Short mmCIF file of C-alpha atoms in Angstrom, two decimals:
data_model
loop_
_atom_site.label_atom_id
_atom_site.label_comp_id
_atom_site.label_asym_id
_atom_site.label_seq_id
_atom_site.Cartn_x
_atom_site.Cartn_y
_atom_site.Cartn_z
CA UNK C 440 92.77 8.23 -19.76
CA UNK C 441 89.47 8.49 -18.97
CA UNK C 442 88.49 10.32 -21.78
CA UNK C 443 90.07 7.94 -23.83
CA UNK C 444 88.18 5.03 -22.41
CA UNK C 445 85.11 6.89 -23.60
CA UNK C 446 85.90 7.67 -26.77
CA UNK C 447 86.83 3.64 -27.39
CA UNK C 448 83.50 2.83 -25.89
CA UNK C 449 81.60 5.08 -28.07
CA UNK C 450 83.69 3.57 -31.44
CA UNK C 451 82.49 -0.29 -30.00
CA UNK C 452 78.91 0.89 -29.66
CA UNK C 453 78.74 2.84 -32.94
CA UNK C 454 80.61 -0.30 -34.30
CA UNK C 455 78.17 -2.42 -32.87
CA UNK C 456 74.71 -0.23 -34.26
CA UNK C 457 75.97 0.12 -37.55
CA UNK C 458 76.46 -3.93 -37.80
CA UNK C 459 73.21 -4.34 -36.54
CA UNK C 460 71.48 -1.94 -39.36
CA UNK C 461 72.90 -3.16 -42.87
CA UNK C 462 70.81 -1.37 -44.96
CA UNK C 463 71.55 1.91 -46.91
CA UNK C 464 75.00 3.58 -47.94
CA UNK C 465 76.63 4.57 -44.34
CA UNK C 466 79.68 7.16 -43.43
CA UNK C 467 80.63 7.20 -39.91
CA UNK C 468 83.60 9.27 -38.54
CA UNK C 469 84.34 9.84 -34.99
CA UNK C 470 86.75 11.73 -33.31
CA UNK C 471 87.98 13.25 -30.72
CA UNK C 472 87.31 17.24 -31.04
CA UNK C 473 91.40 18.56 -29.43
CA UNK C 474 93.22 16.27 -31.42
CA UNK C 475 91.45 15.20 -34.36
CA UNK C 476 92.21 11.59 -33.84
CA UNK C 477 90.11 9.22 -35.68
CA UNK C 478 88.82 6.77 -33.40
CA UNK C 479 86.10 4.72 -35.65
CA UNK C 480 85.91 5.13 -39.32
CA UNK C 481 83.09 3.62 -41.90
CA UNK C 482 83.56 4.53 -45.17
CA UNK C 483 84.74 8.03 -44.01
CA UNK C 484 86.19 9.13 -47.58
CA UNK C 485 83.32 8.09 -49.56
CA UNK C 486 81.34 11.62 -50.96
CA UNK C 487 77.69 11.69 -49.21
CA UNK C 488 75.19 13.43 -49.86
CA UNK C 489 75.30 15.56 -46.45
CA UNK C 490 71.98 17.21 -46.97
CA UNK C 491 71.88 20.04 -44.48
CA UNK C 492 74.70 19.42 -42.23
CA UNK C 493 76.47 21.09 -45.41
CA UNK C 494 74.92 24.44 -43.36
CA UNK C 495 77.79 23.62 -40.95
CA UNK C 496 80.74 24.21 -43.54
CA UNK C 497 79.15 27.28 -44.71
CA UNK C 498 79.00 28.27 -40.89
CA UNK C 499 82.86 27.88 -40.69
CA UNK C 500 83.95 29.34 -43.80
CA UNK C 501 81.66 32.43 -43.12
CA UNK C 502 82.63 32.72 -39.31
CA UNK C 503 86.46 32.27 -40.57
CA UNK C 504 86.70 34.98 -43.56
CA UNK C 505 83.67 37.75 -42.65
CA UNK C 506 83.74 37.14 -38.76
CA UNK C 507 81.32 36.57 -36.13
CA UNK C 508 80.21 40.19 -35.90
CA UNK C 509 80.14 40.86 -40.19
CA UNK C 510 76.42 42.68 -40.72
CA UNK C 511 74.94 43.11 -43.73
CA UNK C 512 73.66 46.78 -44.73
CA UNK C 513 70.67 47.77 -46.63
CA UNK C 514 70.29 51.55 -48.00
CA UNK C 515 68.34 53.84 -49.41
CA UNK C 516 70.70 55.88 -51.41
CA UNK C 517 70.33 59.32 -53.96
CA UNK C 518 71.93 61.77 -55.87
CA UNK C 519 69.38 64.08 -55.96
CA UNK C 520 68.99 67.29 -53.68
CA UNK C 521 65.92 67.65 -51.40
CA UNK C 522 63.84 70.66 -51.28
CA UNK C 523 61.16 71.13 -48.73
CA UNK C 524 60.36 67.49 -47.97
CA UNK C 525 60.72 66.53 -51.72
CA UNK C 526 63.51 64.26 -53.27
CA UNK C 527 64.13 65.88 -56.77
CA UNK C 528 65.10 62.80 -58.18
CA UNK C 529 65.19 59.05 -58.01
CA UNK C 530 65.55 56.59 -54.98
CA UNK C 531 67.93 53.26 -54.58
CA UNK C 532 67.53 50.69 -52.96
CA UNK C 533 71.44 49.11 -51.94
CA UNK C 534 70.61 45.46 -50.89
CA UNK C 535 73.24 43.70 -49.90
CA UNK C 536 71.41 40.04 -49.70
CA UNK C 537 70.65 40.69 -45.50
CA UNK C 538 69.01 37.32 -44.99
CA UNK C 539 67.02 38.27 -41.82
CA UNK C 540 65.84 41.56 -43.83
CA UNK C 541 61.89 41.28 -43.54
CA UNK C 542 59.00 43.70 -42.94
CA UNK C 543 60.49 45.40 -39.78
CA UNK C 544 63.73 45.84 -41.10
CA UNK C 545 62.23 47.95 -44.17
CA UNK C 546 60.13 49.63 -41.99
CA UNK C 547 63.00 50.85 -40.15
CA UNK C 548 64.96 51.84 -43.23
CA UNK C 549 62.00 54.00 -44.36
CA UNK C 550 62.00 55.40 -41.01
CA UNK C 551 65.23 56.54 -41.61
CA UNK C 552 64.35 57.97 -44.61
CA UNK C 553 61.31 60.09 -42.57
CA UNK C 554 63.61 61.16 -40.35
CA UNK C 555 65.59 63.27 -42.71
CA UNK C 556 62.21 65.28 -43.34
CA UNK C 557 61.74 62.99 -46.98
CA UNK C 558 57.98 63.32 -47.48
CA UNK C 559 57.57 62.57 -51.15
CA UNK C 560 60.23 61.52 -53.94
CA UNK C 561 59.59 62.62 -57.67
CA UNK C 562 61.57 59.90 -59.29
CA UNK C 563 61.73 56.53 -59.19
CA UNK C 564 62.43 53.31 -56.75
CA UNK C 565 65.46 51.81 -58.36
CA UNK C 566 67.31 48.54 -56.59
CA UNK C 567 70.70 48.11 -57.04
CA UNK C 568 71.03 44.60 -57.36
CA UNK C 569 74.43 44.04 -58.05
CA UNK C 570 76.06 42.92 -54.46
CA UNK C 571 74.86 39.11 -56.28
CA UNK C 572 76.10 38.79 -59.92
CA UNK C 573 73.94 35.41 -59.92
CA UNK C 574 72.10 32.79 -57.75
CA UNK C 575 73.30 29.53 -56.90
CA UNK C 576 71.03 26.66 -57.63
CA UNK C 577 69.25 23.91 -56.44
CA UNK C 578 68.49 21.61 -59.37
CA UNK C 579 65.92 18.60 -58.97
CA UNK C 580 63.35 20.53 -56.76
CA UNK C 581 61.10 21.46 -59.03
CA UNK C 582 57.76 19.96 -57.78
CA UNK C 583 58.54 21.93 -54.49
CA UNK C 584 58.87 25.46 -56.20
CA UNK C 585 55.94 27.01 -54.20
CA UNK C 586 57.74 26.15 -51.16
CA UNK C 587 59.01 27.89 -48.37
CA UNK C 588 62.50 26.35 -47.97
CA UNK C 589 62.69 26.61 -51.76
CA UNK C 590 62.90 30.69 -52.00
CA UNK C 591 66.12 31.63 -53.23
CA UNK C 592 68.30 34.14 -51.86
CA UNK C 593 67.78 37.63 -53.04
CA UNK C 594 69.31 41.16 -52.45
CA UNK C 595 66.40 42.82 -52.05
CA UNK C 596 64.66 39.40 -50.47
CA UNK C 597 62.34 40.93 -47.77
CA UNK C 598 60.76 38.30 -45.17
CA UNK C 599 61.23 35.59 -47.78
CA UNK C 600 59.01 37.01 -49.89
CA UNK C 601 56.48 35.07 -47.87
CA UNK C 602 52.92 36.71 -47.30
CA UNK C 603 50.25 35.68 -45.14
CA UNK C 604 46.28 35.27 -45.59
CA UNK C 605 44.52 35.22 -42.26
CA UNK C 606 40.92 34.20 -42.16
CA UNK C 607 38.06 35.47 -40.30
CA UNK C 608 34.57 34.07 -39.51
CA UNK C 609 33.24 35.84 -36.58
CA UNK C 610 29.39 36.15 -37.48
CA UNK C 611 30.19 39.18 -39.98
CA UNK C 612 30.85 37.06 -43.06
CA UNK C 613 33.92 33.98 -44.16
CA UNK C 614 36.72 36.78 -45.44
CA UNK C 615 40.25 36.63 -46.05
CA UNK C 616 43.27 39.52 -46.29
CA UNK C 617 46.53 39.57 -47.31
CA UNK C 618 49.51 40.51 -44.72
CA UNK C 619 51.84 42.25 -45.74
CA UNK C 620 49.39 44.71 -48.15
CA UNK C 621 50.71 44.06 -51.54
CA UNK C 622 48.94 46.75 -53.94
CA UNK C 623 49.99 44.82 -56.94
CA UNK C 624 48.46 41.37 -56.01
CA UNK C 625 44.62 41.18 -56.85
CA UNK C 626 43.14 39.16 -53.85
CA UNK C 627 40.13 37.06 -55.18
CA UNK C 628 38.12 35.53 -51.99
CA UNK C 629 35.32 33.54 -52.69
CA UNK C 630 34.58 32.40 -48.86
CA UNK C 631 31.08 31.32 -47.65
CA UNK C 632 30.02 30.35 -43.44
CA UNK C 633 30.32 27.14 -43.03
CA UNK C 634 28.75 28.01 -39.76
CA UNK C 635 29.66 25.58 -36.33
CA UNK C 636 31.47 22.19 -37.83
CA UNK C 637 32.54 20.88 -34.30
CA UNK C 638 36.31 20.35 -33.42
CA UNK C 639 39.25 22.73 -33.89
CA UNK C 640 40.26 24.44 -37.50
CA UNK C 641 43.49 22.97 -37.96
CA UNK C 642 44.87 23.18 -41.44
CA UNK C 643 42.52 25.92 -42.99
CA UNK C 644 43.65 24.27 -46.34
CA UNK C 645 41.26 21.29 -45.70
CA UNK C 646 38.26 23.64 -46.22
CA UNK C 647 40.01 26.29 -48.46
CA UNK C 648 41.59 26.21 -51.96
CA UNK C 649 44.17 28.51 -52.40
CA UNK C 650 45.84 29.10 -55.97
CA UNK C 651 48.20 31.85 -57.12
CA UNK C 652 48.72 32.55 -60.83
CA UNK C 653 50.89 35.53 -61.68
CA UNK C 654 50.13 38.92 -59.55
CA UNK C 655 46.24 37.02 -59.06
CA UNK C 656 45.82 35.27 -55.62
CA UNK C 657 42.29 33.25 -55.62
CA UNK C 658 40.77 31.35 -52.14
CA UNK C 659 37.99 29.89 -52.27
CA UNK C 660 35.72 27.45 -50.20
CA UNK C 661 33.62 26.91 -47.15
CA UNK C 662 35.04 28.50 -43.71
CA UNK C 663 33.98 26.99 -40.48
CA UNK C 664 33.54 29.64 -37.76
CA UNK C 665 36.43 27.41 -35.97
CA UNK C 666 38.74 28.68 -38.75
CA UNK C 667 38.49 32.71 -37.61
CA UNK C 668 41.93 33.67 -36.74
CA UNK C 669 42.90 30.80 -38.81
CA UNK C 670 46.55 31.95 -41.64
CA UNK C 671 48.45 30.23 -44.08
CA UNK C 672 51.46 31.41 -45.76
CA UNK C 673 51.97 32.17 -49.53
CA UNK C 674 54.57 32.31 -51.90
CA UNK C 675 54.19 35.14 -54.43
CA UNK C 676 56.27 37.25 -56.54
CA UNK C 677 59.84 37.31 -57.70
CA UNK C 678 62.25 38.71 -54.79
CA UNK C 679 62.21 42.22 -56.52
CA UNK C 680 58.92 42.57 -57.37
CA UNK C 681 57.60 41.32 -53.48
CA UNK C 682 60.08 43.82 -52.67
CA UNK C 683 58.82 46.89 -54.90
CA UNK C 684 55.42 46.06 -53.82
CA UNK C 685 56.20 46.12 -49.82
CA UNK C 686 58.31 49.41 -50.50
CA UNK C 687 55.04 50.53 -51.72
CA UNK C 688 52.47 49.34 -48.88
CA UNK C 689 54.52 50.55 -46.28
CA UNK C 690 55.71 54.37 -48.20
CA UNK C 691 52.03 54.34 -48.36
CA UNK C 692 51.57 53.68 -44.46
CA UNK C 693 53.99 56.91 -43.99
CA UNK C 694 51.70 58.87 -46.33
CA UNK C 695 55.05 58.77 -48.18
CA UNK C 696 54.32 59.96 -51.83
CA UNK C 697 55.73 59.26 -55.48
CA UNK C 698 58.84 56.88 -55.83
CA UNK C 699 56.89 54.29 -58.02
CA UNK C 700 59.22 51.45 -59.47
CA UNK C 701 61.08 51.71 -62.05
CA UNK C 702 63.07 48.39 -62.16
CA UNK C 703 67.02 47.77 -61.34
CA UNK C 704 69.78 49.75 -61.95
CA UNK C 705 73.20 50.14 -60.02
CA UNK C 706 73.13 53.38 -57.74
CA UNK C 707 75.47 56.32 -59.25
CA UNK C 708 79.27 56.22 -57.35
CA UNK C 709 78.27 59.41 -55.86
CA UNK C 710 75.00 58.87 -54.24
CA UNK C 711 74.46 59.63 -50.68
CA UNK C 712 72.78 57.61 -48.25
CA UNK C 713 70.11 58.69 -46.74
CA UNK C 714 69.24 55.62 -44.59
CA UNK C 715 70.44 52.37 -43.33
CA UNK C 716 69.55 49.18 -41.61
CA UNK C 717 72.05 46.63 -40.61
CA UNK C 718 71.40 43.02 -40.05
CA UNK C 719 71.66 41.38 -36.85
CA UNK C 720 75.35 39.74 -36.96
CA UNK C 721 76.11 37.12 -38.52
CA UNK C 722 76.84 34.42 -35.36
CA UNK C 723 73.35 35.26 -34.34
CA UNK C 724 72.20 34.84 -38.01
CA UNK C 725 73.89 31.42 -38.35
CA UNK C 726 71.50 30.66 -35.36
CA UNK C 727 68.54 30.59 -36.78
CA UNK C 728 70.21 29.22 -40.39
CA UNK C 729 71.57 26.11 -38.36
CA UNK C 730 68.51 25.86 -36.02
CA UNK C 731 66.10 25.85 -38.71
CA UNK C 732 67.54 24.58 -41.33
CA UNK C 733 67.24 27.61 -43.19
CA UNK C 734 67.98 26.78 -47.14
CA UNK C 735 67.13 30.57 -48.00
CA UNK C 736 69.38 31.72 -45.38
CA UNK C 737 72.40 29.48 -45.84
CA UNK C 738 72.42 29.95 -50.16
CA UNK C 739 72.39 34.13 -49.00
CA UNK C 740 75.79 33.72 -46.64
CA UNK C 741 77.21 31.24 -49.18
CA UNK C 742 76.60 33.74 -51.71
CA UNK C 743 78.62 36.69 -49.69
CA UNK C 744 81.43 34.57 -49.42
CA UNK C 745 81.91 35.39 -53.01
CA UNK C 746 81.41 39.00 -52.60
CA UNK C 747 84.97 38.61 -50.02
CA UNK C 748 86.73 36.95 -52.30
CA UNK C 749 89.03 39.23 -54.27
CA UNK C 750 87.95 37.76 -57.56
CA UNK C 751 84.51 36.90 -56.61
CA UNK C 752 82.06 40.32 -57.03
CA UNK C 753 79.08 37.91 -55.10
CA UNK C 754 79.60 35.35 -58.61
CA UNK C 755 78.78 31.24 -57.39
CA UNK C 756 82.39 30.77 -58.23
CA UNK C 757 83.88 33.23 -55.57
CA UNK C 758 81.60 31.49 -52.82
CA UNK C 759 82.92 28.31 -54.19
CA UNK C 760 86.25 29.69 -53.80
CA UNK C 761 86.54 31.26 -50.62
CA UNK C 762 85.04 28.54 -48.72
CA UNK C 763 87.63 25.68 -50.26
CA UNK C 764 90.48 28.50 -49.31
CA UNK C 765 88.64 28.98 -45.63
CA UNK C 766 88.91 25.22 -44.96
CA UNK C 767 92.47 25.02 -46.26
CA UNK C 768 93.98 26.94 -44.31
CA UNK C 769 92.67 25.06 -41.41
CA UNK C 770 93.98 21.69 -42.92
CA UNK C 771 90.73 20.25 -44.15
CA UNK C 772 90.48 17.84 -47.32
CA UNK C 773 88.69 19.06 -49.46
CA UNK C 774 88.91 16.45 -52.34
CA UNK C 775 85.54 14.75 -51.87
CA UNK C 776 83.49 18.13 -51.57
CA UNK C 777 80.89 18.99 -54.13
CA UNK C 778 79.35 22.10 -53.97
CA UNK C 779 76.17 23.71 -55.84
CA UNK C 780 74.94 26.42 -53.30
CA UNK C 781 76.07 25.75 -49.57
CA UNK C 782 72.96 24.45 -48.04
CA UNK C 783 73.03 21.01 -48.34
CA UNK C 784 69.29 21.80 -50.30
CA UNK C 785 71.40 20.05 -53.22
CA UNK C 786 71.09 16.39 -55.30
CA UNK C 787 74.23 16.72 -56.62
CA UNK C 788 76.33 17.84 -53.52
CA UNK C 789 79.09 15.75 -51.73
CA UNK C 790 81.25 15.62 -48.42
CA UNK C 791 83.12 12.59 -47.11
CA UNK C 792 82.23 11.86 -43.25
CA UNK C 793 86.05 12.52 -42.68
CA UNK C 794 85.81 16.44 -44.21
CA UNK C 795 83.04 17.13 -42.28
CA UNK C 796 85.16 15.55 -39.28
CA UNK C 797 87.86 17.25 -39.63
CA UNK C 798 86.05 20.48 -40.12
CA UNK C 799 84.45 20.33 -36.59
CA UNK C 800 87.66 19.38 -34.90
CA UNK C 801 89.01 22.63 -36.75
CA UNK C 802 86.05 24.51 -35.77
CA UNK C 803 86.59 23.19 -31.85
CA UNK C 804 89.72 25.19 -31.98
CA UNK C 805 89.13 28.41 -33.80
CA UNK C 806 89.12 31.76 -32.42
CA UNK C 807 85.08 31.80 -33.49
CA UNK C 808 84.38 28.19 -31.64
CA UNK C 809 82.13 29.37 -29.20
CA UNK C 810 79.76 31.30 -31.70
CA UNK C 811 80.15 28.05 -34.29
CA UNK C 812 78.98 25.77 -31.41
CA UNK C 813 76.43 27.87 -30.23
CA UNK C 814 74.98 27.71 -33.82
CA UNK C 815 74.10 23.46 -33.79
CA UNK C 816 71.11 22.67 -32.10
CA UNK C 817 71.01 21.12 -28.55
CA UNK C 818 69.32 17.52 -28.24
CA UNK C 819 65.74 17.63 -27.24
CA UNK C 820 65.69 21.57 -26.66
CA UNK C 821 66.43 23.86 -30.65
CA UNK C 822 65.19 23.77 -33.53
CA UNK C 823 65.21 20.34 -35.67
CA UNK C 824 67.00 18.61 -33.16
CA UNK C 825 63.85 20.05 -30.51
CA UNK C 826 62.24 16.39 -30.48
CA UNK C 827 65.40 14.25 -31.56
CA UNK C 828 67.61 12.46 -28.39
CA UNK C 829 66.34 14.56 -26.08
CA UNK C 830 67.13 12.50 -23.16
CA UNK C 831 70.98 13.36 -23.96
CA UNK C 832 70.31 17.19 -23.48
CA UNK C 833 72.28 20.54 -24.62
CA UNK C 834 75.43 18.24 -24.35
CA UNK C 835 74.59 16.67 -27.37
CA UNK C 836 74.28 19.49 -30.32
CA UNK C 837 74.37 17.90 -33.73
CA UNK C 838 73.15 19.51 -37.59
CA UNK C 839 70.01 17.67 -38.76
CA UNK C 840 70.59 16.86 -42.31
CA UNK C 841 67.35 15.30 -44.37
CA UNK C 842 66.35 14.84 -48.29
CA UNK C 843 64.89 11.78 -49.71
CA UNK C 844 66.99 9.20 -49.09
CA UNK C 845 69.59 11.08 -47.28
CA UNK C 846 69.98 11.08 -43.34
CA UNK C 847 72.58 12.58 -41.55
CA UNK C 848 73.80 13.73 -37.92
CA UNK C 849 76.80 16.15 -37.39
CA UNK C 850 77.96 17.96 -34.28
CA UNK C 851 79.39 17.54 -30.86
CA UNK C 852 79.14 15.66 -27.79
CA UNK C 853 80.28 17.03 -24.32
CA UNK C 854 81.13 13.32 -22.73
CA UNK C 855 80.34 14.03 -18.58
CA UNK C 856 84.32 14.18 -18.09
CA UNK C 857 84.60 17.41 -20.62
CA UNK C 858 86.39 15.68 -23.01
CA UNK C 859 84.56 17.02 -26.31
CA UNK C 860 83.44 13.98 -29.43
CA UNK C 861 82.61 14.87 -32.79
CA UNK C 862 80.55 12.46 -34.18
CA UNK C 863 79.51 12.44 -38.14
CA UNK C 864 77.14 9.62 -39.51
CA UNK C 865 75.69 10.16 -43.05
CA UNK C 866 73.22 7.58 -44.71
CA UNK C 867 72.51 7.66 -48.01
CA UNK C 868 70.68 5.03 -50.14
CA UNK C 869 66.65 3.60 -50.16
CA UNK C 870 65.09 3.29 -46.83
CA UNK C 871 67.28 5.67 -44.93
CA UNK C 872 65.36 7.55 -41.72
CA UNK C 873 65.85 10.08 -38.87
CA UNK C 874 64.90 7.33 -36.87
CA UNK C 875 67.32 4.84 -37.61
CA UNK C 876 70.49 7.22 -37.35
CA UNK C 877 68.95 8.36 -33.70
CA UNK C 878 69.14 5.11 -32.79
CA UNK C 879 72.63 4.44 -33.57
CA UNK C 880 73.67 7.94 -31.50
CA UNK C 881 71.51 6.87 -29.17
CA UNK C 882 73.00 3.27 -28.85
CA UNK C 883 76.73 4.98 -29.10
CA UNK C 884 75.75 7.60 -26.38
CA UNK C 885 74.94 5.24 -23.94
CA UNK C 886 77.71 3.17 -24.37
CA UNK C 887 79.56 6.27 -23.29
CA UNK C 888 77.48 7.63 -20.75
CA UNK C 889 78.59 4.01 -18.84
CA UNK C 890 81.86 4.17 -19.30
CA UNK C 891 84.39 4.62 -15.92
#
């Protein structure tokens, strides 16, 4: 009963905040998480615009059909023999789209490849890109290309093909260098001491330009000595050219000789690997997606969702398809969802406030629940949610979802008697903010929190 009382209370004061804030296109659902029972609606069927909280049905689909331990493998595969340290032959690289992969993880794989006593190769580096027949897309972002949450998912996608340019000014000369080592990019400082300014560095871009055109990465400007230790990130590359390149830099680290690239071509059936590197798994993986908001990573587990389904072979189409099967069989309506690449980094896709609903009250009772919950942020403590309601705590763990004029909340909330809410609220239209959906969770919550 009690729980009951407090799931009426919170309907009256979401009720209540939503009359008092007109403005914009608004979806409410809110339910309780064991039974599913609707207790306030707002336009509930209407397709929104979810922005990221679309993470959270990629989440569930990829928890329900690879499982929370599925790991992704990377390899180094031949079908050459070896003779006295030498490959006699070419080298593949088997990517499999791991989308924690980064500079660590290749530098264990060619670890591996040490430790079988490979000191040179006389072919050629080769990726095997095939694990992803195509990319899905994410239309109407073009101004942001250079962007970090714009990278796409790759195969061979190695620390999101994000480098790094750290600055130094420590009395020996304004000078810049380029981490990882990429022997293919030309770095083009022109950096001069702008000697004591006063105050901190902050962004080094406020003294610094810093253009990239093609394999040609140009800084220029005036460095205060404030700025030494100063970095900024930089997108360069395709996926399998950053990758070729960091193969390269970090053979070359090993004294590792030969195996220049070569380009892409699907390993032979018979090639034997010679070293591997598995990702962490996946419920740990859909941490730091969910946390972050990570577009890159989402697109990449949306993307092996096709490679599961039986008619798939990693094609947009199988993703598409074995996530609508995934939340069929656990009874969720999928007539209002729209779907482009998983992530919620999307103009054109849809959810209705009910879907998404229903899909956490699902995802409450699955076999996987505790690593799907574990996966939205807590209130005031993870990720984008670090510095939102925090006075409500890790009982409150809701998906951040924000585009231009889109605003949305999705998750949980542990009311003090255990009973377990979902709450989704979606606001699309002119005007929208974080700030104004906080404040009708906020208003809702405390209704709650009072209740008997």
């Amino acid at each position: 009963m009690r729980a009951l009382i407090a799931c009426l209370m919170l309907c009256a004061a979401a009720a209540s905040a939503f009359a008092a804030d007109p403005e914009g296109d608004v979806a409410l659902w809110v339910g309780c998480a064991r039974s599913g029972e609707t207790l306030l609606e707002n336009r509930a069927d209407a397709p929104m615009n979810p922005a990221s909280t679309m993470k959270l049905v990629t989440a569930f689909a990829a928890l329900d059909t690879l499982g929370p331990d599925y790991r992704w493998k990377s390899s180094l595969r031949s079908d050459a023999p070896l003779t006295g340290g030498v490959l006699q032959g070419d080298l593949w690289w088997v990517g499999e789209g791991d989308p924690a992969f980064d500079v660590a993880a290749l530098d264990a794989l060619l670890d591996g490849l040490r430790l079988r006593g490979i000191r040179a190769v006389s072919g050629e580096l080769l990726l095997d890109r095939s694990a992803f027949a195509r990319i899905a897309g994410a239309d109407g972002f073009e101004r942001d290309a250079q962007r970090v949450f714009t990278v796409a998912p790759d195969t061979h996608l190695v620390g999101h093909k994000v480098a790094w340019l750290h600055f130094y000014n420590d009395g020996a000369g304004a000078r810049a260098a380029l981490v990882p080592a990429l022997p293919g990019v030309t770095l083009k400082a022109s950096l001069s001491d702008a000697g004591e300014t006063g105050g901190a560095c902050g962004d080094v871009r406020r003294f610094v330009s810093i253009t990239s055109e093609g394999d040609t990465l140009s800084v220029s400007g005036e460095l205060p000595r404030a700025c030494d230790g100063a970095s900024r990130f930089v997108n360069l590359l395709s996926a399998p050219a950053f990758a070729a390149q960091a193969f390269a830099a970090r053979w070359a680290r090993l004294d590792g000789q030969g195996a220049a690239f070569g380009g892409e071509r699907p390993a032979p059936a018979g090639a034997r690997v010679l070293a591997e590197h598995l990702s962490p798994p996946l419920s740990q993986v859909l941490v730091s997606t969910n946390f972050h908001s990570n577009n890159t990573m989402a697109r990449a587990v949306y993307l092996t969702l096709g490679r599961a389904h039986p008619h798939g072979a990693g094609k947009v189409a199988g993703a598409e398809a074995a996530l609508r099967a995934s939340l069929a069989r656990h009874g969720v309506d999928t007539r209002t969802l729209v779907l482009e690449n998983g992530a919620g980094f999307s103009r054109r896709e849809r959810v209705s406030a009910r879907a998404l609903g229903q899909l956490l009250s699902a995802a409450w009772l699955a076999p996987f629940a505790p690593e799907f919950v574990a996966s939205v942020p807590a209130a005031g403590r993870d990720g984008t949610l670090e510095k939102r309601l925090a006075a409500w705590g890790p009982r409150l763990r809701l998906k951040t979802g924000t585009l231009d004029g889109v605003s949305a909340l999705a998750g949980y909330w542990l009311a003090p008697d255990g009973e377990p809410l979902v709450l989704v609220a979606i606001a699309n239209g002119d005007g929208v903010s974080a700030a104004r959906i906080d404040a009708v969770v906020d208003a809702a919550l405390r209704q709650v929190h009072a209740a008997p």
